[in-house]
mmCIF file of C-alpha atoms in Angstrom:
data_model
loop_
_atom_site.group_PDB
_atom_site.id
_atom_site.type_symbol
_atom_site.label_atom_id
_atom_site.label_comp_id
_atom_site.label_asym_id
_atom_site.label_seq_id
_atom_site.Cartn_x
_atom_site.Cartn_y
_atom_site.Cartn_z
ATOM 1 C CA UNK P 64 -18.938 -76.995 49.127
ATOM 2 C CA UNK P 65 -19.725 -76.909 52.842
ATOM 3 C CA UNK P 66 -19.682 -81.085 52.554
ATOM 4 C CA UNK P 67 -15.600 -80.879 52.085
ATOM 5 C CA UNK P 68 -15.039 -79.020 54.922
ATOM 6 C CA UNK P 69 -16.492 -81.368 57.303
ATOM 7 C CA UNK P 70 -14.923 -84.357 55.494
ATOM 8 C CA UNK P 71 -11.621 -82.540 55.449
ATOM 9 C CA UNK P 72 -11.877 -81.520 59.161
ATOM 10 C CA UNK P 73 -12.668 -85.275 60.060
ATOM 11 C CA UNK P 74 -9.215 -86.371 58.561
ATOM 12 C CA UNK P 75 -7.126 -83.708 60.405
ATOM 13 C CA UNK P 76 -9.256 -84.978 63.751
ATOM 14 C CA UNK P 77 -7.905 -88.433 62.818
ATOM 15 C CA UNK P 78 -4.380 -87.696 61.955
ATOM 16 C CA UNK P 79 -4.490 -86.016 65.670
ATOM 17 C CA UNK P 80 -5.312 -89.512 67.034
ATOM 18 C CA UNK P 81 -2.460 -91.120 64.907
ATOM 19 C CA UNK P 82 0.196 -88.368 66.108
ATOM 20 C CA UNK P 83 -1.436 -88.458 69.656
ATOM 21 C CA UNK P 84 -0.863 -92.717 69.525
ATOM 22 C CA UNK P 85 2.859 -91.968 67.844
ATOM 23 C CA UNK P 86 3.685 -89.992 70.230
ATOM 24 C CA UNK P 87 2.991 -92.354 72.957
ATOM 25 C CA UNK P 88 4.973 -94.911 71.491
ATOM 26 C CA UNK P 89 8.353 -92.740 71.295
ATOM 27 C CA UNK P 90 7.909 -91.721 74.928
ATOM 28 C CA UNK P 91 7.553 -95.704 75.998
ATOM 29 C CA UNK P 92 10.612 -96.400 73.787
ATOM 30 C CA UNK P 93 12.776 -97.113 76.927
ATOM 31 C CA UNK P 94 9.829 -98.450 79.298
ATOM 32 C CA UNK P 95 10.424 -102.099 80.066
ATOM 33 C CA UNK P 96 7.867 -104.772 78.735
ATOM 34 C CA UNK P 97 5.959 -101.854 76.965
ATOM 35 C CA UNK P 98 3.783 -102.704 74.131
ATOM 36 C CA UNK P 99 3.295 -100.347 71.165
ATOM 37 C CA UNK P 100 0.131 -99.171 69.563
ATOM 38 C CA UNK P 101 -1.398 -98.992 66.564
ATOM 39 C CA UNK P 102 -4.242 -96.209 65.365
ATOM 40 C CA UNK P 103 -6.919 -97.829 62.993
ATOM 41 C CA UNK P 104 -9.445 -95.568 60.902
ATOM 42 C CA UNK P 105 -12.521 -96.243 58.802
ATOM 43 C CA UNK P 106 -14.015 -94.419 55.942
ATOM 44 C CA UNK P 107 -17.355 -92.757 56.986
ATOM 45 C CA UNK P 108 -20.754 -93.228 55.149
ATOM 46 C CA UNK P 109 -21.286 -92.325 51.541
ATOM 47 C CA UNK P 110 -23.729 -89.990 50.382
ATOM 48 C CA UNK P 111 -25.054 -91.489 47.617
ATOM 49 C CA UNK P 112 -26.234 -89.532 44.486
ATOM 50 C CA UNK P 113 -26.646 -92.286 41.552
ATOM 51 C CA UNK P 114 -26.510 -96.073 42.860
ATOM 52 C CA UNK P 115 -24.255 -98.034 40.068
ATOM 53 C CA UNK P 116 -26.487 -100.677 38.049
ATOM 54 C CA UNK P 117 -29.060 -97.584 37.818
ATOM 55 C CA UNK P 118 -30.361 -97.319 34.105
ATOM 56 C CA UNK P 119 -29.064 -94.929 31.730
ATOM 57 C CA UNK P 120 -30.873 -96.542 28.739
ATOM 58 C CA UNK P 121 -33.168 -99.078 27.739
ATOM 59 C CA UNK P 122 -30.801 -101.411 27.139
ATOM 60 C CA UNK P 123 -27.454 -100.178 29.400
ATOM 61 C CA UNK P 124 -26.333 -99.671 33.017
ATOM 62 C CA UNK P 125 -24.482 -97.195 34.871
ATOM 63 C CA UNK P 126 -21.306 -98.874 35.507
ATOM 64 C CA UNK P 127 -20.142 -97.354 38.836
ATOM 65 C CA UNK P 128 -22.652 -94.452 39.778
ATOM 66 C CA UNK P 129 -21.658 -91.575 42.267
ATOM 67 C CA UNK P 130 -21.119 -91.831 45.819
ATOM 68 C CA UNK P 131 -19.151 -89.200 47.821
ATOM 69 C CA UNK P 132 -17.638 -89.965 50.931
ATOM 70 C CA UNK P 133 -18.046 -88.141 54.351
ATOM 71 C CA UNK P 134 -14.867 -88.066 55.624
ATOM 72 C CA UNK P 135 -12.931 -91.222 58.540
ATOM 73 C CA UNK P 136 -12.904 -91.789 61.726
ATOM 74 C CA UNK P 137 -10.730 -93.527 64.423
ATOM 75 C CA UNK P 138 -11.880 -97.136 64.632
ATOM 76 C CA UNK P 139 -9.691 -98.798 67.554
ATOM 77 C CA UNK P 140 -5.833 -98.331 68.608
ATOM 78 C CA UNK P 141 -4.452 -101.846 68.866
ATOM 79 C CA UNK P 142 -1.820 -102.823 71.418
ATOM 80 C CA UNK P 143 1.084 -104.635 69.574
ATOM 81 C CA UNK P 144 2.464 -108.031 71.574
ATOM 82 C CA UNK P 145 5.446 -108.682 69.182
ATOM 83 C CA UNK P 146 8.150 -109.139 71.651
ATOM 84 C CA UNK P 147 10.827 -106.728 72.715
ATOM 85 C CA UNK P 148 14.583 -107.088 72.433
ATOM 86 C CA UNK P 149 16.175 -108.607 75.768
ATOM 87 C CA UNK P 150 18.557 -107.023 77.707
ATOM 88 C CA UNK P 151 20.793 -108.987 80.021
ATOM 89 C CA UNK P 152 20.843 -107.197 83.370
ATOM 90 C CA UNK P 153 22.308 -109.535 86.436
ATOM 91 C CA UNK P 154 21.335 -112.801 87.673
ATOM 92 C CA UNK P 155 21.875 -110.767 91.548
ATOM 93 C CA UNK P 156 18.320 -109.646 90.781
ATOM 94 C CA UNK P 157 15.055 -110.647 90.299
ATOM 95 C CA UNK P 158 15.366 -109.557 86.745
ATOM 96 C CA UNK P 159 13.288 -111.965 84.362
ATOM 97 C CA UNK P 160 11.914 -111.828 81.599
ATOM 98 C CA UNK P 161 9.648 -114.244 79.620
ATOM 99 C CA UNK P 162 10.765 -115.000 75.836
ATOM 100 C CA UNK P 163 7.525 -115.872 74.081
ATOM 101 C CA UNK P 164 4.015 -115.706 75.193
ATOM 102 C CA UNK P 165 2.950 -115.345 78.444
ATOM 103 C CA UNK P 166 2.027 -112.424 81.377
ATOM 104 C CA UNK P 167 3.410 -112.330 84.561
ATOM 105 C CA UNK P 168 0.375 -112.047 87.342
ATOM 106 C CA UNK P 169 0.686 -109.012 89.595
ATOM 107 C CA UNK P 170 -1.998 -108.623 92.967
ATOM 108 C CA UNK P 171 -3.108 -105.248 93.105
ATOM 109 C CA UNK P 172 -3.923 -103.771 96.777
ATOM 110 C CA UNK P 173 -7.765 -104.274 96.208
ATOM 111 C CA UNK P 174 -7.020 -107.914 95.409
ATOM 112 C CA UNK P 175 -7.364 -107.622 91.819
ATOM 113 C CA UNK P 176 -5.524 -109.536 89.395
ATOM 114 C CA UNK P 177 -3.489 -107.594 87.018
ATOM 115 C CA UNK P 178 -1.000 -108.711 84.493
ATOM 116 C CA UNK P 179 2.398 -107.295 82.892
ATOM 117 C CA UNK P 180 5.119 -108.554 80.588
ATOM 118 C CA UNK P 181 7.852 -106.443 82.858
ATOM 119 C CA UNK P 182 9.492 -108.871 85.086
ATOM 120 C CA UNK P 183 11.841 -105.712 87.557
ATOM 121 C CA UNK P 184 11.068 -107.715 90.543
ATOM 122 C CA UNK P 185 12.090 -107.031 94.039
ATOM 123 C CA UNK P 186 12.151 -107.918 97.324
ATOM 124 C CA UNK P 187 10.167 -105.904 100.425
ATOM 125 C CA UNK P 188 10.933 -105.181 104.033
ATOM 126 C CA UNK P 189 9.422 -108.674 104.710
ATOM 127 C CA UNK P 190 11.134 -110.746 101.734
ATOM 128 C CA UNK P 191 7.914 -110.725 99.066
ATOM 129 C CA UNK P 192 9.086 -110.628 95.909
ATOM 130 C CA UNK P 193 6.927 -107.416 94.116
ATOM 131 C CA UNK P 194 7.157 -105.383 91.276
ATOM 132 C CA UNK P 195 8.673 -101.198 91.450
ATOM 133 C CA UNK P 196 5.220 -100.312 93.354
ATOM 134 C CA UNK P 197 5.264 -102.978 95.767
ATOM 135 C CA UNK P 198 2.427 -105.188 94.213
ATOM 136 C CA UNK P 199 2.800 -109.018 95.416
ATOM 137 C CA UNK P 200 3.805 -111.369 91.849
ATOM 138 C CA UNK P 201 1.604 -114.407 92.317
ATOM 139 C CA UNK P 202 1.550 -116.943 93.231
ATOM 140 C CA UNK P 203 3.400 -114.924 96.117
ATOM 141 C CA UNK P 204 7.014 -115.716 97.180
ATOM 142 C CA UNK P 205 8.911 -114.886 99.828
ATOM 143 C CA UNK P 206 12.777 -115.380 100.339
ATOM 144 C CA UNK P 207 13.917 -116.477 103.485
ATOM 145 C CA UNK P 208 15.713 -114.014 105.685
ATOM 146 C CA UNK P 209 19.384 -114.597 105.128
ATOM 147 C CA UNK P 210 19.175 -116.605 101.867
ATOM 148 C CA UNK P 211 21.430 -116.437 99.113
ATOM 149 C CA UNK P 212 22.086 -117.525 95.775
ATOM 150 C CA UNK P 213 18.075 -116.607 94.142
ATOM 151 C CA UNK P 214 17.940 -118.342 90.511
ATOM 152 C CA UNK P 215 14.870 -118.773 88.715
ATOM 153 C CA UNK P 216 14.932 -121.587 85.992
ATOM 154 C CA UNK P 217 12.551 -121.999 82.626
ATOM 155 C CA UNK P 218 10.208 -123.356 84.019
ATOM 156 C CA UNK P 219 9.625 -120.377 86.821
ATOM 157 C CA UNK P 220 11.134 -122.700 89.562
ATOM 158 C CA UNK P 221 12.128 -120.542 92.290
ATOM 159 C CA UNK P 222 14.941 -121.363 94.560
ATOM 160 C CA UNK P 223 17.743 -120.006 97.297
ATOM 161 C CA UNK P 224 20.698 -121.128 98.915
ATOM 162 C CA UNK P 225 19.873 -120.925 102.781
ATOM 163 C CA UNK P 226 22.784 -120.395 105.650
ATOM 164 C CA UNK P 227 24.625 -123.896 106.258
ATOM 165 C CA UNK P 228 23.271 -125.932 103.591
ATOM 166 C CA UNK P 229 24.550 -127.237 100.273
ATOM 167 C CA UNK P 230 21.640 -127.617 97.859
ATOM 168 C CA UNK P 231 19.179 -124.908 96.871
ATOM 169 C CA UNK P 232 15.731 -124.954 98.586
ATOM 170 C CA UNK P 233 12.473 -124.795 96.246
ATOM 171 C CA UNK P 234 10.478 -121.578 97.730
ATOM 172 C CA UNK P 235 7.498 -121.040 94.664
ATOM 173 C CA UNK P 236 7.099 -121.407 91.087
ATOM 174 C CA UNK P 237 5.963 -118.503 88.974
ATOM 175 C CA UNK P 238 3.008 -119.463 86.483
ATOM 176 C CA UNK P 239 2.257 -117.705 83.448
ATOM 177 C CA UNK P 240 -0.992 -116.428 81.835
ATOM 178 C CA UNK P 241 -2.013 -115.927 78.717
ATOM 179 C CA UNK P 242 -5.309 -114.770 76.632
ATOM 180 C CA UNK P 243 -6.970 -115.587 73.451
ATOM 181 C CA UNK P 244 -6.728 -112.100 72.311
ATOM 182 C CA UNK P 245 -4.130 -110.285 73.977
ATOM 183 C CA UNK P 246 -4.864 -106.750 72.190
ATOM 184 C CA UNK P 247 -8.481 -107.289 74.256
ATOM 185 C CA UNK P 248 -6.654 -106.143 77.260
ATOM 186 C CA UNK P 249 -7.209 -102.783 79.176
ATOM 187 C CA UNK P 250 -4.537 -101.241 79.739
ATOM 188 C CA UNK P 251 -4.396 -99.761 83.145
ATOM 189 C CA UNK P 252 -0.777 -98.049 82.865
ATOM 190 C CA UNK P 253 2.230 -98.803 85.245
ATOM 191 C CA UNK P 254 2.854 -101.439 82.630
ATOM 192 C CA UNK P 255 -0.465 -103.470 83.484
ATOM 193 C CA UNK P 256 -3.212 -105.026 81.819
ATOM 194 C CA UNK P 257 -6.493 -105.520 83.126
ATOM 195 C CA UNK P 258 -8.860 -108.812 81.584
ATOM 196 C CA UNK P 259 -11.892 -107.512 79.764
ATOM 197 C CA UNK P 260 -14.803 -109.832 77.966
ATOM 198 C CA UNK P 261 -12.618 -109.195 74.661
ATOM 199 C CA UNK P 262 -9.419 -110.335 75.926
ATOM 200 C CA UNK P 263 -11.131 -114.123 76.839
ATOM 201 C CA UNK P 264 -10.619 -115.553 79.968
ATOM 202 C CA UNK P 265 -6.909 -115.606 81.487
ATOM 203 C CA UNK P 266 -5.448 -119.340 80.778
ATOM 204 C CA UNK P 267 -2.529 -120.476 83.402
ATOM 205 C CA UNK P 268 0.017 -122.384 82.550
ATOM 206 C CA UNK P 269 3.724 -123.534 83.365
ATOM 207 C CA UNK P 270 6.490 -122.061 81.663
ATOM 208 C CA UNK P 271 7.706 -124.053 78.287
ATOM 209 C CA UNK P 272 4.547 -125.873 78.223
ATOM 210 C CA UNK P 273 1.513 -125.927 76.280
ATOM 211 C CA UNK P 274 2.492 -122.623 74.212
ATOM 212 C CA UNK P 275 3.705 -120.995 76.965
ATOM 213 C CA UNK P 276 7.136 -119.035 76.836
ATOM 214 C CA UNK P 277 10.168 -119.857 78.719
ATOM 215 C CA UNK P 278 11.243 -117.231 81.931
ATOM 216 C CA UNK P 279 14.854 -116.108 81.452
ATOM 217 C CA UNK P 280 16.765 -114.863 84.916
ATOM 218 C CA UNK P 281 18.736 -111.931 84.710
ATOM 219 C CA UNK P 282 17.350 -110.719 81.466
ATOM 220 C CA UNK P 283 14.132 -107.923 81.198
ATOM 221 C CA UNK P 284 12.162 -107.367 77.921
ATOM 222 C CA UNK P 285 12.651 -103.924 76.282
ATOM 223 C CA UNK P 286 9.930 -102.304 74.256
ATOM 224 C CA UNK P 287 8.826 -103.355 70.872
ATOM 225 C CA UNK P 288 8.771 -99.748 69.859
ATOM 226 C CA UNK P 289 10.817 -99.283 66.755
ATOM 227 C CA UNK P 290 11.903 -95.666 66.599
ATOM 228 C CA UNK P 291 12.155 -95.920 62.891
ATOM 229 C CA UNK P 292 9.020 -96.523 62.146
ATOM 230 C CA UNK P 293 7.782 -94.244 64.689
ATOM 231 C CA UNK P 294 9.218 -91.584 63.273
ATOM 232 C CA UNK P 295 8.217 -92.776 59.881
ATOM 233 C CA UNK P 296 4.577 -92.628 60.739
ATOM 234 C CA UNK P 297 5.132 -89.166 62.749
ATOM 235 C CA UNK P 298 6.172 -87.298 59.494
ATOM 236 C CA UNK P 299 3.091 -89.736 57.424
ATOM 237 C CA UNK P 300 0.782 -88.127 59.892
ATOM 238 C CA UNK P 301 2.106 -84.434 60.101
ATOM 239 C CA UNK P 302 1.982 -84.407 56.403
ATOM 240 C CA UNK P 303 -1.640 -85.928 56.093
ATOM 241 C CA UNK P 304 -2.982 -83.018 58.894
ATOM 242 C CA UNK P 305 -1.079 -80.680 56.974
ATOM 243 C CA UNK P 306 -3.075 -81.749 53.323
ATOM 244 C CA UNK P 307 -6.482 -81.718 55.377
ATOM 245 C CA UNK P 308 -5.909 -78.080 56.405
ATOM 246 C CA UNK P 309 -5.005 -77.401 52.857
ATOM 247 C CA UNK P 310 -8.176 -78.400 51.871
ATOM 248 C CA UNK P 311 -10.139 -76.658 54.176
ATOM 249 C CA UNK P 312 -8.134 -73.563 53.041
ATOM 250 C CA UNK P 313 -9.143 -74.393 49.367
ATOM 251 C CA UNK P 314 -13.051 -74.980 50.495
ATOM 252 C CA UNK P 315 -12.852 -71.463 52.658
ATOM 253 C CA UNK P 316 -11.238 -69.943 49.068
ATOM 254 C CA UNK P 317 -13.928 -71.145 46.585
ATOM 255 C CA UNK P 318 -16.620 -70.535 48.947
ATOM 256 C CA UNK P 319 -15.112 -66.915 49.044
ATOM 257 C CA UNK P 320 -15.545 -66.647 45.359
ATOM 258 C CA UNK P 321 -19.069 -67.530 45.358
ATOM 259 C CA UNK P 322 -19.864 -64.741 48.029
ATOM 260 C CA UNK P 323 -17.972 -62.116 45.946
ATOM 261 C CA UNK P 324 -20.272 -63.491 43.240
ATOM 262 C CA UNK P 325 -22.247 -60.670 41.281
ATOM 263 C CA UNK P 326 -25.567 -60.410 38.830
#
């Protein structure tokens, strides 16, 4: 009797984790270049009473036996890199956004290399172009005081219109990285990734080559968070917690008629 409350208590521990991952997801729904997750479960182990292929006769086999399971557990949450929807934003910015695989690189201030699919870039008192906390994009960039005009083409190619002249100057290139496994990133928040041994090693490339996306100016990616199935998976999850409490109700009941149990 005792055995289904602990199995029943591990499911309502696991539909936490599902509700608790949900529930990031519908907060990020409006973050730019965020990446939903996914909770994944496992069943426990089985506690085995008769193995199947045990013998029930001379001549016959138990066809299936009896083995009761202990209950799940949370196995990994997955990050999701299915792209976003775009939004066009203005081509005054450094809005950009890269449609198909690929991370922009972002310096962090102990030199660390950190990476992000939200391309809200900006310029700094000295002309860098950095992201909404001031971290450089590399390869760094900086505009020329005075220049006009910024476009950024497909292929990341960076240029202004300086004072006085008629053709654009070249002024940096953004590169894109990607990973063997993607959902092998840490994610460090702020809309950054951090490499890890799962993730692979970070592979940097030039964008529309080699399986690399192409970099759209005056676009940004929205989140892939579909509030559908988010909501969907809220109520599948409420529901399933709900049913685990109900059985621990039912064990605490029957284990209540035992104790009232007389000679």
């Amino acid at each position: 009797m005792l055995r289904s409350l602990h199995t029943a208590a591990t499911g309502m521990i696991a539909q936490q984790t599902q509700i608790d991952v949900t529930s990031n997801n519908i907060a990020n729904v409006n973050t730019v270049g965020f990446k939903k997750s996914r909770a994944e479960f496992s069943d426990l182990m089985y506690q085995v009473m008769k193995y199947a292929g045990t013998s029930t006769s001379a001549t016959t086999l138990s066809p299936s036996g009896i083995e009761v399971g202990l209950g799940v557990r949370p196995s990994a949450v997955t990050k999701i890199f299915s792209p976003g929807s775009y939004k066009s934003t203005s081509t005054d910015n450094f809005d950009v956004a890269i449609q198909g695989n690929g991370f922009f690189q972002i310096q962090l201030p102990d030199g660390t290399t950190a990476y992000t699919r939200n391309g809200q870039f900006t310029r700094d008192s000295e002309g860098n172009i950095v992201n909404a906390d001031g971290y450089f994009l590399m390869p760094q960039m900086t505009v020329p005081e005075g220049a006009t005009n910024v476009s950024v083409a497909q292929d990341g190619t960076v240029s202004v219109m300086l004072a006085g002249e008629t053709e654009e100057t070249q002024i940096g290139q953004i590169e894109l990285v990607n990973f063997i496994n993607p959902a092998g990133l840490h994610a460090l928040g702020d809309n950054l990734f951090l490499e890890t041994g799962s993730s692979g090693a970070p592979v940097t490339g030039i964008a529309g080559q080699n399986g690399f996306g192409t970099i759209r100016h005056g676009f940004v990616e929205s989140s892939n968070v579909q509030l559908v199935e988010e909501m969907t998976d809220l109520i599948t999850g409420q529901r399933a917690y709900e049913a685990g409490s109900k059985a621990i109700t039912t064990s605490d009941e029957m284990l209540s008629i035992v104790n009232q149990l007389k000679r």
